CSV table of C-alpha atoms in Angstrom, one decimal:
chain,number,residue,atom,x,y,z
A,1,UNK,CA,0.0,0.0,0.0
A,2,UNK,CA,1.4,3.4,-1.0
A,3,UNK,CA,0.8,6.1,1.5
A,4,UNK,CA,0.3,9.7,0.2
A,5,UNK,CA,0.6,12.9,2.1
A,6,UNK,CA,-1.1,16.1,0.9
A,7,UNK,CA,-0.1,19.7,1.6
A,8,UNK,CA,-2.1,22.8,0.5
A,9,UNK,CA,-1.1,26.5,0.4
A,10,UNK,CA,-3.3,29.2,-1.1
A,11,UNK,CA,-1.6,32.0,-3.0
A,12,UNK,CA,-2.9,35.3,-4.3
A,13,UNK,CA,-1.4,36.6,-7.6
A,14,UNK,CA,-1.4,40.0,-9.2
A,15,UNK,CA,-4.9,41.0,-10.3
A,16,UNK,CA,-6.5,39.0,-7.5
A,17,UNK,CA,-6.1,35.5,-9.1
A,18,UNK,CA,-6.0,32.9,-6.3
A,19,UNK,CA,-4.3,29.6,-6.8
A,20,UNK,CA,-3.7,26.6,-4.7
A,21,UNK,CA,-0.3,24.9,-4.5
A,22,UNK,CA,-0.8,21.2,-4.0
A,23,UNK,CA,2.0,18.9,-2.8
A,24,UNK,CA,1.9,15.2,-2.7
A,25,UNK,CA,4.4,12.5,-1.7
A,26,UNK,CA,4.3,8.9,-2.9
A,27,UNK,CA,6.8,6.1,-2.9
A,28,UNK,CA,8.0,7.5,-6.3
A,29,UNK,CA,7.7,11.3,-6.2
A,30,UNK,CA,7.6,14.3,-3.9
A,31,UNK,CA,5.7,17.0,-5.8
A,32,UNK,CA,5.6,20.8,-4.8
A,33,UNK,CA,3.8,23.4,-6.8
A,34,UNK,CA,1.5,23.5,-9.9
A,35,UNK,CA,1.8,19.9,-11.1
A,36,UNK,CA,-0.9,17.3,-10.8
A,37,UNK,CA,-0.7,14.9,-7.9
A,38,UNK,CA,1.7,11.9,-8.2
A,39,UNK,CA,-0.2,8.7,-8.3
A,40,UNK,CA,0.4,5.3,-6.7
A,41,UNK,CA,1.3,3.9,-10.1
A,42,UNK,CA,4.5,6.0,-10.2
A,43,UNK,CA,3.3,8.7,-12.6
A,44,UNK,CA,3.1,12.5,-12.3
A,45,UNK,CA,1.7,15.0,-14.8
A,46,UNK,CA,1.6,18.7,-15.6
A,47,UNK,CA,-1.4,20.4,-14.0
A,48,UNK,CA,-4.6,19.8,-15.9
A,49,UNK,CA,-3.2,16.9,-18.0
A,50,UNK,CA,-4.6,15.5,-20.4
A,51,UNK,CA,-6.1,19.0,-20.9
A,52,UNK,CA,-3.8,21.9,-21.4
A,53,UNK,CA,-1.7,23.2,-18.5
A,54,UNK,CA,-2.1,26.8,-17.4
A,55,UNK,CA,0.1,29.8,-17.9
A,56,UNK,CA,2.7,30.9,-15.3
A,57,UNK,CA,2.9,27.5,-13.6
A,58,UNK,CA,5.9,26.0,-11.9
A,59,UNK,CA,6.6,23.0,-9.8
A,60,UNK,CA,9.5,20.9,-8.4
A,61,UNK,CA,9.4,17.1,-8.4
A,62,UNK,CA,11.8,15.1,-6.4
A,63,UNK,CA,12.5,11.4,-7.2
A,64,UNK,CA,12.0,9.4,-4.0
A,65,UNK,CA,13.7,6.2,-5.3
A,66,UNK,CA,15.9,5.1,-8.1
A,67,UNK,CA,14.3,4.4,-11.5
A,68,UNK,CA,14.1,5.3,-15.2
A,69,UNK,CA,11.7,7.9,-16.6
A,70,UNK,CA,9.1,6.5,-19.0
A,71,UNK,CA,7.4,9.2,-21.0
A,72,UNK,CA,3.7,8.5,-21.7
A,73,UNK,CA,3.1,11.9,-23.3
A,74,UNK,CA,5.1,15.1,-23.8
A,75,UNK,CA,3.9,18.2,-25.6
A,76,UNK,CA,4.9,21.7,-24.4
A,77,UNK,CA,5.3,25.1,-26.0
A,78,UNK,CA,8.7,25.0,-27.7
A,79,UNK,CA,11.4,27.2,-26.2
A,80,UNK,CA,9.1,28.6,-23.5
A,81,UNK,CA,7.4,25.9,-21.4
A,82,UNK,CA,10.2,23.7,-20.1
A,83,UNK,CA,10.8,20.6,-18.0
A,84,UNK,CA,14.4,20.3,-16.6
A,85,UNK,CA,15.7,17.0,-15.5
A,86,UNK,CA,19.2,16.7,-14.0
A,87,UNK,CA,20.2,20.0,-15.7
A,88,UNK,CA,18.9,19.1,-19.1
A,89,UNK,CA,15.9,21.1,-20.5
A,90,UNK,CA,13.1,19.5,-22.5
A,91,UNK,CA,10.4,21.4,-24.4
A,92,UNK,CA,8.2,21.0,-27.5
A,93,UNK,CA,7.6,17.4,-28.7
A,94,UNK,CA,10.9,16.3,-30.3
A,95,UNK,CA,13.1,15.5,-27.4
A,96,UNK,CA,11.8,14.1,-24.1
A,97,UNK,CA,13.4,12.7,-20.9
A,98,UNK,CA,12.5,9.1,-22.0
A,99,UNK,CA,15.0,6.7,-20.4
A,100,UNK,CA,16.7,9.2,-18.1
A,101,UNK,CA,18.0,7.4,-15.0
A,102,UNK,CA,17.2,8.9,-11.7
A,103,UNK,CA,18.3,8.2,-8.1
A,104,UNK,CA,16.5,9.2,-5.0
A,105,UNK,CA,16.8,13.0,-4.5
A,106,UNK,CA,17.1,13.9,-8.1
A,107,UNK,CA,15.0,17.0,-9.0
A,108,UNK,CA,12.8,17.8,-12.0
A,109,UNK,CA,11.5,21.3,-12.4
A,110,UNK,CA,8.6,22.6,-14.6
A,111,UNK,CA,7.8,26.1,-15.7
A,112,UNK,CA,5.3,27.6,-18.2
A,113,UNK,CA,5.4,31.1,-19.4
A,114,UNK,CA,2.5,33.6,-19.6
A,115,UNK,CA,1.3,33.0,-23.2
A,116,UNK,CA,0.6,29.8,-25.1
A,117,UNK,CA,-0.1,26.4,-23.4
A,118,UNK,CA,-0.2,22.8,-24.7
A,119,UNK,CA,-1.3,19.4,-23.6
A,120,UNK,CA,1.6,19.0,-21.2
A,121,UNK,CA,3.2,15.8,-20.0
A,122,UNK,CA,2.8,12.5,-18.1
A,123,UNK,CA,6.0,10.9,-16.8
A,124,UNK,CA,6.2,7.6,-14.9
A,125,UNK,CA,9.1,6.3,-12.9
A,126,UNK,CA,9.9,2.7,-13.6
A,127,UNK,CA,11.7,1.4,-10.5
A,128,UNK,CA,15.2,0.1,-10.9
A,129,UNK,CA,15.3,-3.4,-9.8
A,130,UNK,CA,18.5,-4.9,-8.3
A,131,UNK,CA,19.0,-8.4,-9.5
A,132,UNK,CA,19.3,-11.0,-6.7
A,133,UNK,CA,23.0,-11.8,-6.2
A,134,UNK,CA,23.8,-15.2,-7.6
A,135,UNK,CA,26.3,-17.5,-5.9
A,136,UNK,CA,28.0,-20.4,-7.6
A,137,UNK,CA,29.3,-23.3,-5.7
A,138,UNK,CA,32.3,-24.9,-7.4
A,139,UNK,CA,31.9,-28.5,-8.1
A,140,UNK,CA,33.8,-30.7,-5.7
A,141,UNK,CA,37.1,-31.9,-7.1
A,142,UNK,CA,38.3,-35.4,-6.5
A,143,UNK,CA,41.7,-36.8,-7.0
A,144,UNK,CA,42.4,-40.5,-7.5
A,145,UNK,CA,45.6,-42.1,-6.3
A,146,UNK,CA,46.6,-45.1,-8.4
A,147,UNK,CA,46.8,-48.3,-6.5
A,148,UNK,CA,50.4,-49.4,-5.7
A,149,UNK,CA,51.7,-52.1,-8.0
A,150,UNK,CA,53.7,-55.0,-6.8
A,151,UNK,CA,56.1,-57.1,-8.9
A,152,UNK,CA,57.1,-60.7,-8.0
């Protein structure tokens, strides 16, 4: 069973717009800001996904365990609405963080600007599995000593 914790904080923006920052924590992600909640299946999305995300959104996502990013969908405004993973920035639709390896504590950050929006993204963390150690037992060795020979 995956336990989730929720944190809420209301903010007031210029012009009186009120927003709510939602934070969630699962076994896979710790999410802070304007992203959709992380789910128990290891996925996190831009706010509103699969509908368009909003303008002027930002969030930070922290990997809680080791794994590899599996991109289910990625569509952002090229050059302006960006997801950064381990210092590499992704935007548009051409390049995605598919296959990027993460360790616990790695950060992803998302920002959208104040103009156009797009469908956004859905990323899942496929847990890295450590293979069980294998042990091999060498086969026992036997030595044979020839029987002594006698001559008469």
